[in-house]
Tab-separated table of C-alpha atoms in Angstrom:
chain	number	residue	atom	x	y	z
A	1	MET	CA	8.303	-63.719	-84.073
A	2	THR	CA	6.075	-64.615	-81.194
A	3	LYS	CA	8.607	-63.354	-78.635
A	4	ASN	CA	8.929	-59.991	-80.416
A	5	ARG	CA	5.155	-59.536	-80.373
A	6	ILE	CA	5.011	-60.346	-76.680
A	7	TYR	CA	7.786	-57.842	-75.908
A	8	LYS	CA	6.094	-55.126	-77.973
A	9	THR	CA	2.772	-55.764	-76.234
A	10	VAL	CA	4.323	-55.558	-72.739
A	11	LEU	CA	6.268	-52.404	-73.665
A	12	ALA	CA	3.169	-50.723	-75.076
A	13	THR	CA	1.204	-51.588	-71.928
A	14	LEU	CA	3.899	-50.120	-69.640
A	15	ILE	CA	4.090	-46.886	-71.648
A	16	ALA	CA	0.310	-46.522	-71.518
A	17	GLU	CA	0.251	-47.032	-67.731
A	18	LEU	CA	3.018	-44.464	-67.214
A	19	CYS	CA	1.174	-41.883	-69.297
A	20	VAL	CA	-2.066	-42.427	-67.381
A	21	ALA	CA	-0.243	-42.206	-64.029
A	22	ALA	CA	1.576	-39.023	-65.068
A	23	TYR	CA	-1.690	-37.440	-66.219
A	24	ALA	CA	-3.472	-38.407	-63.011
A	25	ASP	CA	-0.604	-37.088	-60.888
A	26	ALA	CA	-0.504	-33.809	-62.804
A	27	GLN	CA	-4.266	-33.446	-62.437
A	28	THR	CA	-4.071	-34.103	-58.691
A	29	THR	CA	-1.226	-31.608	-58.296
A	30	ASN	CA	-3.149	-28.941	-60.176
A	31	GLU	CA	-6.243	-29.545	-58.048
A	32	GLN	CA	-4.220	-29.325	-54.824
A	33	ALA	CA	-2.515	-26.146	-56.005
A	34	ALA	CA	-5.881	-24.630	-56.856
A	35	GLN	CA	-7.275	-25.567	-53.451
A	36	ALA	CA	-4.175	-24.192	-51.698
A	37	GLY	CA	-4.428	-20.983	-53.689
A	38	ASP	CA	-7.986	-20.424	-52.516
A	39	GLY	CA	-7.004	-20.451	-48.808
A	40	ALA	CA	-3.271	-19.672	-48.980
A	41	VAL	CA	-1.706	-18.282	-45.792
A	42	GLN	CA	0.147	-15.116	-46.708
A	43	GLN	CA	1.659	-14.405	-43.256
A	44	VAL	CA	2.062	-16.213	-39.946
A	45	VAL	CA	1.908	-13.902	-36.903
A	46	VAL	CA	3.084	-15.238	-33.552
A	47	SER	CA	1.800	-13.468	-30.438
A	48	GLY	CA	1.344	-14.003	-26.718
A	49	ILE	CA	3.769	-16.027	-24.610
A	50	ARG	CA	5.453	-17.663	-27.630
A	51	ALA	CA	6.204	-14.243	-29.136
A	52	SER	CA	7.586	-13.057	-25.801
A	53	LEU	CA	9.962	-16.025	-25.561
A	54	SER	CA	10.984	-15.657	-29.207
A	55	SER	CA	11.752	-11.949	-28.746
A	56	SER	CA	13.852	-12.599	-25.639
A	57	LEU	CA	15.758	-15.401	-27.398
A	58	MET	CA	16.452	-13.248	-30.452
A	59	THR	CA	17.763	-10.454	-28.208
A	60	LYS	CA	20.291	-12.864	-26.684
A	61	ARG	CA	21.386	-14.175	-30.094
A	62	LEU	CA	22.083	-10.723	-31.521
A	63	GLN	CA	24.323	-9.630	-28.632
A	64	ASP	CA	28.050	-10.239	-28.324
A	65	GLY	CA	28.135	-10.319	-24.517
A	66	VAL	CA	26.195	-12.153	-21.807
A	67	VAL	CA	22.641	-10.824	-22.037
A	68	ASP	CA	19.215	-11.838	-20.747
A	69	ALA	CA	15.871	-10.224	-21.526
A	70	VAL	CA	12.241	-10.251	-20.411
A	71	SER	CA	9.666	-9.207	-23.009
A	72	ALA	CA	6.009	-8.283	-22.754
A	73	GLU	CA	3.542	-10.862	-24.050
A	74	ASP	CA	1.683	-8.093	-25.868
A	75	ALA	CA	1.334	-4.309	-25.772
A	76	GLY	CA	0.483	-3.318	-22.216
A	77	LYS	CA	0.795	-6.891	-20.918
A	78	PHE	CA	3.977	-7.504	-18.955
A	79	PRO	CA	4.191	-10.840	-17.105
A	80	ASP	CA	4.325	-9.210	-13.629
A	81	THR	CA	2.960	-6.131	-11.922
A	82	ASN	CA	6.458	-5.006	-10.961
A	83	ILE	CA	9.566	-4.843	-13.143
A	84	ALA	CA	11.845	-6.048	-10.357
A	85	GLU	CA	9.693	-9.155	-9.910
A	86	SER	CA	9.962	-9.858	-13.646
A	87	LEU	CA	13.739	-9.460	-13.590
A	88	GLN	CA	14.086	-12.075	-10.856
A	89	ARG	CA	13.195	-14.655	-13.538
A	90	VAL	CA	16.619	-13.979	-15.055
A	91	THR	CA	19.433	-16.257	-13.905
A	92	GLY	CA	21.696	-14.529	-11.388
A	93	VAL	CA	19.228	-11.767	-10.475
A	94	GLN	CA	17.832	-11.485	-6.948
A	95	ILE	CA	15.427	-8.852	-5.642
A	96	GLN	CA	14.880	-7.052	-2.358
A	97	ARG	CA	11.292	-6.425	-1.312
A	98	ASN	CA	9.648	-3.591	0.568
A	99	ASN	CA	6.337	-4.539	2.197
A	100	GLY	CA	6.019	-7.464	-0.191
A	101	GLU	CA	6.735	-5.489	-3.378
A	102	GLY	CA	9.983	-5.844	-5.333
A	103	ARG	CA	12.160	-2.740	-5.121
A	104	TYR	CA	15.903	-3.357	-5.684
A	105	ILE	CA	17.816	-5.960	-7.673
A	106	SER	CA	21.188	-7.596	-7.078
A	107	VAL	CA	23.047	-9.298	-9.922
A	108	ARG	CA	25.515	-12.143	-9.363
A	109	GLY	CA	26.054	-11.248	-5.710
A	110	LEU	CA	26.700	-7.527	-6.224
A	111	GLY	CA	24.328	-5.148	-4.429
A	112	PRO	CA	21.825	-2.704	-5.966
A	113	GLU	CA	24.339	0.167	-5.882
A	114	PHE	CA	26.508	-1.628	-8.466
A	115	ASN	CA	23.823	-1.678	-11.183
A	116	ASN	CA	23.287	0.951	-13.849
A	117	VAL	CA	19.648	1.386	-14.913
A	118	LEU	CA	18.695	2.938	-18.263
A	119	ILE	CA	15.351	4.018	-19.691
A	120	ASN	CA	15.445	3.731	-23.486
A	121	GLY	CA	19.234	3.936	-23.347
A	122	ARG	CA	19.380	6.955	-21.012
A	123	THR	CA	20.554	6.847	-17.408
A	124	MET	CA	17.672	6.954	-14.932
A	125	THR	CA	18.084	9.008	-11.770
A	126	SER	CA	17.519	7.450	-8.353
A	127	ASP	CA	15.009	8.614	-5.757
A	128	THR	CA	17.264	7.428	-2.930
A	129	GLY	CA	20.380	8.933	-1.434
A	130	GLY	CA	22.600	6.285	-3.036
A	131	ARG	CA	23.209	4.835	-6.492
A	132	GLU	CA	20.635	2.048	-6.196
A	133	PHE	CA	17.563	2.382	-8.409
A	134	SER	CA	14.102	1.795	-6.955
A	135	PHE	CA	12.065	-0.170	-9.498
A	136	ASP	CA	8.775	0.446	-7.711
A	137	VAL	CA	8.562	3.947	-9.237
A	138	LEU	CA	7.803	2.425	-12.665
A	139	SER	CA	4.718	0.525	-13.742
A	140	SER	CA	5.254	-2.627	-15.773
A	141	ASP	CA	2.198	-1.824	-17.925
A	142	LEU	CA	4.275	0.755	-19.824
A	143	ILE	CA	7.252	-1.513	-20.507
A	144	SER	CA	7.812	-3.579	-23.647
A	145	LYS	CA	11.185	-5.139	-22.797
A	146	ALA	CA	13.829	-5.178	-20.054
A	147	ILE	CA	17.370	-6.203	-21.066
A	148	VAL	CA	20.014	-7.213	-18.505
A	149	TYR	CA	23.620	-6.799	-19.734
A	150	LYS	CA	25.827	-8.889	-17.438
A	151	THR	CA	29.062	-7.974	-19.228
A	152	SER	CA	30.366	-4.569	-20.278
A	153	GLN	CA	30.021	-3.488	-23.893
A	154	ALA	CA	31.400	-0.472	-25.738
A	155	PHE	CA	28.045	1.163	-26.451
A	156	LEU	CA	26.865	1.011	-22.820
A	157	PRO	CA	27.388	3.872	-20.332
A	158	GLU	CA	29.917	3.196	-17.596
A	159	GLY	CA	28.939	2.343	-14.045
A	160	GLY	CA	27.342	-1.078	-14.401
A	161	ILE	CA	29.792	-3.185	-12.403
A	162	GLY	CA	27.114	-5.698	-11.495
A	163	SER	CA	24.944	-5.209	-14.580
A	164	THR	CA	23.349	-2.660	-16.862
A	165	VAL	CA	19.563	-2.868	-17.122
A	166	ASP	CA	17.967	-1.188	-20.142
A	167	ILE	CA	14.204	-0.729	-19.748
A	168	GLN	CA	12.454	-0.063	-23.060
A	169	THR	CA	9.018	1.512	-23.270
A	170	THR	CA	6.434	0.844	-25.983
A	171	ARG	CA	7.355	1.992	-29.514
A	172	PRO	CA	4.519	2.707	-32.001
A	173	LEU	CA	6.474	1.577	-35.090
A	174	SER	CA	7.325	-1.746	-33.432
A	175	GLY	CA	3.711	-2.873	-33.615
A	176	LYS	CA	1.254	-3.270	-36.440
A	177	ALA	CA	-0.138	-0.445	-38.569
A	178	GLY	CA	-3.325	1.305	-37.518
A	179	GLN	CA	-4.706	2.168	-34.123
A	180	SER	CA	-4.438	0.045	-31.010
A	181	THR	CA	-5.908	0.644	-27.562
A	182	VAL	CA	-5.316	-1.438	-24.438
A	183	ILE	CA	-7.078	-0.800	-21.114
A	184	ASN	CA	-6.345	-2.813	-17.976
A	185	VAL	CA	-8.371	-2.557	-14.778
A	186	SER	CA	-7.650	-4.704	-11.733
A	187	ASP	CA	-8.262	-4.627	-8.013
A	188	SER	CA	-7.055	-6.518	-4.967
A	189	TRP	CA	-8.064	-6.685	-1.311
A	190	ASP	CA	-5.653	-6.429	1.610
A	191	SER	CA	-7.053	-8.338	4.564
A	192	ASN	CA	-4.738	-6.617	7.076
A	193	SER	CA	-5.468	-3.015	6.082
A	194	ARG	CA	-9.004	-3.924	4.963
A	195	LYS	CA	-8.649	-1.684	1.919
A	196	ASN	CA	-8.770	-2.118	-1.853
A	197	THR	CA	-5.806	-1.654	-4.170
A	198	PRO	CA	-6.982	-0.422	-7.591
A	199	ASN	CA	-4.652	-0.656	-10.587
A	200	LEU	CA	-5.582	1.240	-13.761
A	201	SER	CA	-3.596	1.490	-16.993
A	202	ALA	CA	-4.303	2.579	-20.558
A	203	LEU	CA	-2.173	2.481	-23.711
A	204	TYR	CA	-2.882	3.991	-27.137
A	205	SER	CA	-0.724	3.484	-30.219
A	206	TYR	CA	-1.050	4.605	-33.836
A	207	ALA	CA	1.105	3.886	-36.900
A	208	ASN	CA	0.250	4.837	-40.476
A	209	ALA	CA	-0.061	2.283	-43.279
A	210	GLU	CA	3.482	2.975	-44.531
A	211	LYS	CA	4.867	2.350	-41.023
A	212	ASN	CA	7.017	5.481	-41.187
A	213	PHE	CA	5.163	7.598	-38.611
A	214	GLY	CA	3.670	6.648	-35.286
A	215	VAL	CA	2.650	8.043	-31.930
A	216	SER	CA	1.835	6.322	-28.640
A	217	GLY	CA	0.812	7.339	-25.146
A	218	SER	CA	0.296	5.422	-21.924
A	219	LEU	CA	-0.860	6.121	-18.387
A	220	SER	CA	-0.802	4.014	-15.231
A	221	TYR	CA	-2.136	4.635	-11.717
A	222	THR	CA	-1.910	2.441	-8.616
A	223	ASP	CA	-3.161	3.099	-5.084
A	224	ARG	CA	-1.928	0.444	-2.667
A	225	ALA	CA	-2.623	0.205	1.063
A	226	SER	CA	-0.936	-2.379	3.263
A	227	ARG	CA	-0.468	-3.164	6.941
A	228	GLN	CA	2.129	-5.270	8.731
A	229	TYR	CA	2.076	-6.703	12.239
A	230	LYS	CA	5.541	-7.129	13.735
A	231	ALA	CA	7.096	-8.567	16.877
A	232	LEU	CA	10.586	-7.146	17.384
A	233	ASN	CA	13.659	-7.838	19.470
A	234	ASP	CA	16.424	-5.266	19.059
A	235	ALA	CA	19.429	-7.102	20.479
A	236	TRP	CA	20.685	-9.531	23.123
A	237	ASN	CA	22.867	-8.828	26.166
A	238	LEU	CA	25.430	-11.371	27.382
A	239	LEU	CA	25.395	-11.465	31.202
A	240	ASP	CA	27.022	-13.461	33.988
A	241	VAL	CA	24.672	-15.655	35.986
A	242	LYS	CA	26.051	-14.255	39.264
A	243	THR	CA	25.124	-10.656	38.340
A	244	ILE	CA	21.373	-11.240	38.160
A	245	ASN	CA	19.427	-8.985	40.530
A	246	GLY	CA	17.081	-10.668	42.985
A	247	ASN	CA	17.080	-14.234	44.225
A	248	LEU	CA	19.096	-16.645	42.145
A	249	ASP	CA	17.392	-19.910	41.264
A	250	SER	CA	20.414	-22.170	41.053
A	251	LYS	CA	18.504	-25.344	40.334
A	252	GLY	CA	20.579	-27.392	37.937
A	253	LEU	CA	23.662	-25.196	38.430
A	254	THR	CA	26.800	-26.009	40.365
A	255	ALA	CA	28.761	-23.523	42.420
A	256	ALA	CA	31.257	-23.230	39.584
A	257	ASP	CA	28.463	-22.558	37.073
A	258	VAL	CA	27.269	-19.521	39.013
A	259	THR	CA	30.596	-17.798	38.488
A	260	THR	CA	31.403	-19.057	34.991
A	261	LYS	CA	28.150	-19.524	33.104
A	262	LYS	CA	26.764	-16.848	30.784
A	263	LEU	CA	23.211	-16.118	29.785
A	264	LEU	CA	21.521	-14.128	27.027
A	265	MET	CA	18.881	-11.579	27.939
A	266	PRO	CA	16.908	-9.601	25.327
A	267	GLN	CA	17.734	-5.910	25.338
A	268	SER	CA	14.134	-5.096	24.449
A	269	TYR	CA	11.074	-6.565	22.832
A	270	GLY	CA	8.089	-4.842	21.307
A	271	PHE	CA	5.083	-5.007	19.033
A	272	GLN	CA	4.476	-2.790	16.029
A	273	ASN	CA	1.734	-2.014	13.523
A	274	GLU	CA	2.911	-0.364	10.298
A	275	ASP	CA	0.451	1.134	7.812
A	276	GLU	CA	1.782	2.082	4.387
A	277	SER	CA	0.106	3.934	1.539
A	278	ARG	CA	1.592	4.073	-1.975
A	279	LYS	CA	0.141	6.127	-4.794
A	280	ARG	CA	2.001	5.785	-8.102
A	281	LEU	CA	1.322	7.709	-11.312
A	282	VAL	CA	3.359	7.021	-14.462
A	283	ALA	CA	2.849	8.560	-17.916
A	284	ASN	CA	4.785	8.027	-21.132
A	285	THR	CA	4.474	9.378	-24.672
A	286	THR	CA	6.486	8.568	-27.807
A	287	VAL	CA	6.603	9.974	-31.351
A	288	GLN	CA	8.519	8.175	-34.118
A	289	TYR	CA	9.313	9.172	-37.704
A	290	ASN	CA	11.121	6.852	-40.099
A	291	PRO	CA	11.577	8.674	-43.436
A	292	SER	CA	14.010	6.104	-44.885
A	293	SER	CA	15.756	2.851	-44.105
A	294	THR	CA	18.753	4.753	-42.719
A	295	TRP	CA	16.899	7.375	-40.678
A	296	LYS	CA	14.679	6.974	-37.638
A	297	ILE	CA	13.772	9.837	-35.318
A	298	THR	CA	12.333	9.028	-31.887
A	299	ALA	CA	11.185	11.494	-29.231
A	300	ASP	CA	9.835	10.231	-25.921
A	301	ALA	CA	9.028	11.605	-22.472
A	302	LEU	CA	8.487	9.819	-19.165
A	303	TYR	CA	6.834	11.136	-15.999
A	304	SER	CA	6.790	9.170	-12.756
A	305	ARG	CA	5.569	10.127	-9.289
A	306	LEU	CA	5.397	7.958	-6.170
A	307	ASN	CA	3.862	9.201	-2.925
A	308	GLN	CA	4.598	6.910	-0.005
A	309	ARG	CA	3.411	7.426	3.574
A	310	ASN	CA	4.121	5.263	6.590
A	311	LYS	CA	2.396	5.314	9.970
A	312	VAL	CA	3.908	3.254	12.765
A	313	ILE	CA	2.350	2.503	16.163
A	314	ALA	CA	4.699	0.633	18.476
A	315	ILE	CA	5.096	-0.388	22.099
A	316	SER	CA	8.262	-1.859	23.582
A	317	ASP	CA	9.723	-2.893	26.913
A	318	TRP	CA	13.416	-2.492	27.724
A	319	MET	CA	15.048	-5.046	29.977
A	320	ASN	CA	17.267	-4.149	32.927
A	321	PRO	CA	20.865	-5.196	32.417
A	322	THR	CA	22.523	-5.277	35.826
A	323	GLN	CA	25.205	-2.814	34.776
A	324	LEU	CA	22.558	-0.054	34.641
A	325	ASN	CA	21.885	-0.369	38.396
A	326	VAL	CA	18.315	0.914	38.162
A	327	LYS	CA	16.892	2.466	41.365
A	328	TYR	CA	13.162	2.464	42.249
A	329	ASP	CA	11.031	4.175	44.870
A	330	ALA	CA	8.271	2.528	46.941
A	331	ASN	CA	5.799	2.869	44.079
A	332	GLY	CA	8.072	1.208	41.535
A	333	GLN	CA	8.960	4.547	39.907
A	334	VAL	CA	12.446	4.726	38.402
A	335	THR	CA	14.451	7.339	40.260
A	336	GLY	CA	17.807	6.825	38.586
A	337	PHE	CA	20.198	4.438	36.861
A	338	ASP	CA	23.819	4.321	35.814
A	339	ARG	CA	25.132	4.578	32.322
A	340	PRO	CA	28.281	2.549	31.664
A	341	GLY	CA	31.108	4.756	32.939
A	342	SER	CA	28.940	7.639	34.223
A	343	ASN	CA	26.134	8.314	36.672
A	344	PHE	CA	22.920	9.277	34.900
A	345	VAL	CA	21.414	11.092	37.918
A	346	ALA	CA	24.524	13.224	38.356
A	347	ASN	CA	24.688	14.182	34.702
A	348	ASN	CA	20.940	14.704	34.244
A	349	PRO	CA	19.482	15.893	37.580
A	350	GLY	CA	16.571	17.712	36.001
A	351	LEU	CA	15.453	14.735	33.923
A	352	ALA	CA	15.857	12.349	36.849
A	353	ALA	CA	13.844	14.600	39.203
A	354	ALA	CA	11.044	14.806	36.645
A	355	GLY	CA	10.698	11.048	36.813
């Protein structure tokens, strides 16, 4: 009888403790839920560099072939001032520069003429005489993504033996609803040309609340001045030691060396100052209408103009290979010389007489 009472007392105590614990836990859960409901996060938006990396990674995952991509951190904010310089971040892509600015790209050892460049899926014409595309005609402020297709795919236009690069401009329905305006102003100083390089860009985008209609426009202007100082040597001539005009200093040479040794003499050397001016204007506008989940209409236009001027001041001195047999008068004036295989004075008497 005593044992039964003890068991009943212990059992009743355990049941009471479980009920109290369950009630306390339920009360705590309800309080936490109420507190979470007051400040609940409805949506997590990732932006900046993390969003750029996530977008590039997702582009690679959704493709069947070998693809790499570079995405803008935000609207109007591409990681570099030049698209070619951004593409060199991609494995297997090298760039060629012109006066310090990226211009052409080579992919996996194939030259610029083996790449096919698209703007929003359409083939972009080249401003050169060949097939290579000059990336300095486009401003990176207007670009949202650049995709490099390293393998051929059925939906791509032919011609990209090295790669196909699809440059995508800003799309209004790709962003958030409402109006968005981005203005970038920057300036740099070139110590050689002693001139400023202003860079101005503006982007406006609008999308309605339903995200089925949007319009965007962008404008970019750059005025760059640069100067380069160069020391040049065109080529080298291989001569015999014994054919040198004048007195031969044979110190350190044997008699056999005079007839067998060769020497290299520069064909010419010179100094050059090159001033370059680049004025680039790029404008882009896009209108999108998405009436249903199966229809999307996009109309866009791109205008690009690049004015480039070069001014070169140079001075050079040409050496006298012995095979020219240059003749001088008493004042050191050249009166004639021989071309290999022909006599210059005989063939050009008027030019030779004029000095």
